mmCIF file of C-alpha atoms in Angstrom:
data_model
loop_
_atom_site.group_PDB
_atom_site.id
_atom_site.type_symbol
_atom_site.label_atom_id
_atom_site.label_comp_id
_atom_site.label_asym_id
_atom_site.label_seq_id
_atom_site.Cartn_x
_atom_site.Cartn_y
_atom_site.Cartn_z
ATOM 1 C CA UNK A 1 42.848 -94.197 104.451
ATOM 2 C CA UNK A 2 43.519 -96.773 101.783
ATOM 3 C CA UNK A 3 43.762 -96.166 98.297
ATOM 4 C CA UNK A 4 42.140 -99.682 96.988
ATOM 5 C CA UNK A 5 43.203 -98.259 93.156
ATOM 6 C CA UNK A 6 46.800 -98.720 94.495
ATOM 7 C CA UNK A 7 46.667 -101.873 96.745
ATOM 8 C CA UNK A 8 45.108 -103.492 93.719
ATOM 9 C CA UNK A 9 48.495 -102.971 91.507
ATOM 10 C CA UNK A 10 50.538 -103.135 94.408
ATOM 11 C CA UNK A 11 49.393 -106.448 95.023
ATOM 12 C CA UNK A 12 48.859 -107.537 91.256
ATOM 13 C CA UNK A 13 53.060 -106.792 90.868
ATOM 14 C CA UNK A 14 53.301 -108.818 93.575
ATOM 15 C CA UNK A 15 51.334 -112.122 92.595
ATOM 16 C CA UNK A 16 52.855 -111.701 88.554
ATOM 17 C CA UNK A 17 56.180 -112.454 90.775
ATOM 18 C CA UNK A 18 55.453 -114.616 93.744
ATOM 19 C CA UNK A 19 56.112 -118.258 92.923
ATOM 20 C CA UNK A 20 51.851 -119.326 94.051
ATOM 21 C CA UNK A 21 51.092 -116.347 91.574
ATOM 22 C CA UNK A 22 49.362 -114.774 94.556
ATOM 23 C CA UNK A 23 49.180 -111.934 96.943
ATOM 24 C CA UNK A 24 46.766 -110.577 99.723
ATOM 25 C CA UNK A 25 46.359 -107.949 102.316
ATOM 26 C CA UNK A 26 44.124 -107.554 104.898
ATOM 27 C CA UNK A 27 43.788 -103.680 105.261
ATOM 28 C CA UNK A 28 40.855 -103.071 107.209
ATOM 29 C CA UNK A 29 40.542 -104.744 110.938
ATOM 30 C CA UNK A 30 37.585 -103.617 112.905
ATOM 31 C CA UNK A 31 36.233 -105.899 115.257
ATOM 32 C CA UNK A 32 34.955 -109.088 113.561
ATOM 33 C CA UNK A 33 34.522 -106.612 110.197
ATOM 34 C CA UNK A 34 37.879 -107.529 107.955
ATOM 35 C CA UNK A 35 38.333 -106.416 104.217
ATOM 36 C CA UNK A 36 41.652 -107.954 102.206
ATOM 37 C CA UNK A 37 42.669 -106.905 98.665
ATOM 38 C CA UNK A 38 43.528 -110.644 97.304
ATOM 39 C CA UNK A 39 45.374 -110.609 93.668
ATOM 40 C CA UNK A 40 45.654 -113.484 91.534
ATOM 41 C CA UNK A 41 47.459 -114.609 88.463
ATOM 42 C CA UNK A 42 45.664 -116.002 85.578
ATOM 43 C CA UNK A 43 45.703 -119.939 86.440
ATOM 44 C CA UNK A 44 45.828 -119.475 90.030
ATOM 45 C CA UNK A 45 43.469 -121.316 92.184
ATOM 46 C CA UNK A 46 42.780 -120.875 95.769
ATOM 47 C CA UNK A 47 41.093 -124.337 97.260
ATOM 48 C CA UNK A 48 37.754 -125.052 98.764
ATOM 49 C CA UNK A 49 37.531 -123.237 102.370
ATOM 50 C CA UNK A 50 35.385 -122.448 105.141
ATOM 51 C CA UNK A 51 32.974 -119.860 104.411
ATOM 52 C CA UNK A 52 33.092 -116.963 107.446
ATOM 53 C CA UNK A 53 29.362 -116.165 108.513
ATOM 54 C CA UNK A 54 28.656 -113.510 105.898
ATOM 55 C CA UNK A 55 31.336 -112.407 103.306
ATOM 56 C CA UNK A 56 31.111 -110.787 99.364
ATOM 57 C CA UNK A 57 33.816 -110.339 97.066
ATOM 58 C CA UNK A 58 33.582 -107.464 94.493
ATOM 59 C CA UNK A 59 35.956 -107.867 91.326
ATOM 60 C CA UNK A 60 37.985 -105.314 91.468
ATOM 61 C CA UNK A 61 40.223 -105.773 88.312
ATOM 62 C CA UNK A 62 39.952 -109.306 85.983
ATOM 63 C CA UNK A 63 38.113 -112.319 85.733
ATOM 64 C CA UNK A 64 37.265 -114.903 88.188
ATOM 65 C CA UNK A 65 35.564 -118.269 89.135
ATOM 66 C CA UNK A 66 33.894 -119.076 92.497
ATOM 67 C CA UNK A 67 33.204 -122.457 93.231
ATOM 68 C CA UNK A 68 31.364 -124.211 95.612
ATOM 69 C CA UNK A 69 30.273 -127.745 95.295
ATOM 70 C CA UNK A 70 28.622 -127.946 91.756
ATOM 71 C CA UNK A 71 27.700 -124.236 91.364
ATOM 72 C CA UNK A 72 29.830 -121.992 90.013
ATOM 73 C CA UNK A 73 29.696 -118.430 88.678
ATOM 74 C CA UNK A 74 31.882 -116.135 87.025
ATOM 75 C CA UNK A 75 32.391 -112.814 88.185
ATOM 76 C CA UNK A 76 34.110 -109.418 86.081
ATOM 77 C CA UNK A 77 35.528 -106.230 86.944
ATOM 78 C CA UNK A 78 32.706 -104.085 88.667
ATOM 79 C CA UNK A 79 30.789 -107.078 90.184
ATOM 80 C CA UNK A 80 29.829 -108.285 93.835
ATOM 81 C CA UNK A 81 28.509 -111.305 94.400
ATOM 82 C CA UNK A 82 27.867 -112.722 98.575
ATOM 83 C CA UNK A 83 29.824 -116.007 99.128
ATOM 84 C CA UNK A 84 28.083 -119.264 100.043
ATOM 85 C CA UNK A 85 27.837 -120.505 103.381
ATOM 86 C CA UNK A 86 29.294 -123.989 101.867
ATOM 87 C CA UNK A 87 32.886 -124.781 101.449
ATOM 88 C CA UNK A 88 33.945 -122.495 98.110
ATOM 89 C CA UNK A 89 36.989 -121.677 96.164
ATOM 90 C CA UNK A 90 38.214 -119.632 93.430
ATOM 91 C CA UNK A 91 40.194 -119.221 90.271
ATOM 92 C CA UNK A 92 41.685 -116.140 88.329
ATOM 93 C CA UNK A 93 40.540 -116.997 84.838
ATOM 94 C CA UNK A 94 42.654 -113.712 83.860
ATOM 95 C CA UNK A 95 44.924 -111.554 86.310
ATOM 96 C CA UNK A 96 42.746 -110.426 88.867
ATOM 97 C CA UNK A 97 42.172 -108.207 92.036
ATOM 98 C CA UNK A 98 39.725 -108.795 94.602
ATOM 99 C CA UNK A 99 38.382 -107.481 97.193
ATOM 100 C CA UNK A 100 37.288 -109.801 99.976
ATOM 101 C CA UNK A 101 34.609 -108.426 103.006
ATOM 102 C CA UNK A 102 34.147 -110.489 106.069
ATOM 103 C CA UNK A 103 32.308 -110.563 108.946
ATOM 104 C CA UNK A 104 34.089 -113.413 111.229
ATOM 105 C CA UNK A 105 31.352 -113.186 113.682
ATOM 106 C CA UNK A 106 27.291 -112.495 113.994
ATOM 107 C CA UNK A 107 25.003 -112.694 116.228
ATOM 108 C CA UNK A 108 24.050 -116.177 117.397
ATOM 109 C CA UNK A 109 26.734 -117.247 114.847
ATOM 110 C CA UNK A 110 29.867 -118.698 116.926
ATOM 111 C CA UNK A 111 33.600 -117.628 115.433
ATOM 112 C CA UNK A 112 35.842 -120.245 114.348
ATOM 113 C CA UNK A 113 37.789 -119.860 117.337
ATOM 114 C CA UNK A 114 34.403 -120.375 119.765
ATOM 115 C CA UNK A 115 33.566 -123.262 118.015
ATOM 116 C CA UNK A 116 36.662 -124.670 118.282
ATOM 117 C CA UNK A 117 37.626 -124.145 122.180
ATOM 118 C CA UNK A 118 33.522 -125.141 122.864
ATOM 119 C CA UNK A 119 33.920 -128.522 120.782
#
């Protein structure tokens, strides 16, 4: 079992001294289910990216941005929001844990690596 409490500052030490001012973990692998603790310094930015097929990220510590396109929408400690299906990034607007839940594959909803070998 996984203490997320602990990942969280784990991970949070981490980013405050990694030269990207970023650290993640993917801690929970279960078939196309995945959940990663992602910390972030204040500043940092992670680019526009493929959304999976479903996915939410729940604030676990801080302040963020997501982006995606022209929306965006900021998110504090205690919130969950579901991620677009369009491209989308995101931005620590203080130092902040995450925790990211994906589903990499659905029914009738090819994975990346299907669509890739089928195109």
């Amino acid at each position: 079992m996984d203490d997320l409490t602990t990942l969280a500052r784990r991970h949070l030490d981490q980013a405050k001294a990694d030269p990207h001012g970023r650290s993640a973990h993917l801690f929970l692998h279960d078939g196309p289910l995945r959940q990663s603790v992602i910390a972030m310094v204040s500043g940092c930015e992670l680019d526009e990216h493929n959304a999976p097929p479903a996915a939410s990220l729940q604030v676990l510590h801080g302040h963020v941005r997501l982006t995606g396109g022209t929306n965006r929408m900021d998110l504090i400690a205690g919130q969950v929001q579901e991620l677009p299906h369009e491209r989308h990034g995101l931005r620590a607007l203080e130092d902040s844990v995450v925790l990211l839940t994906t589903v990499t594959a659905t029914p009738g909803c090819p994975t990346p690596y299907e669509e890739a070998t089928t195109a």
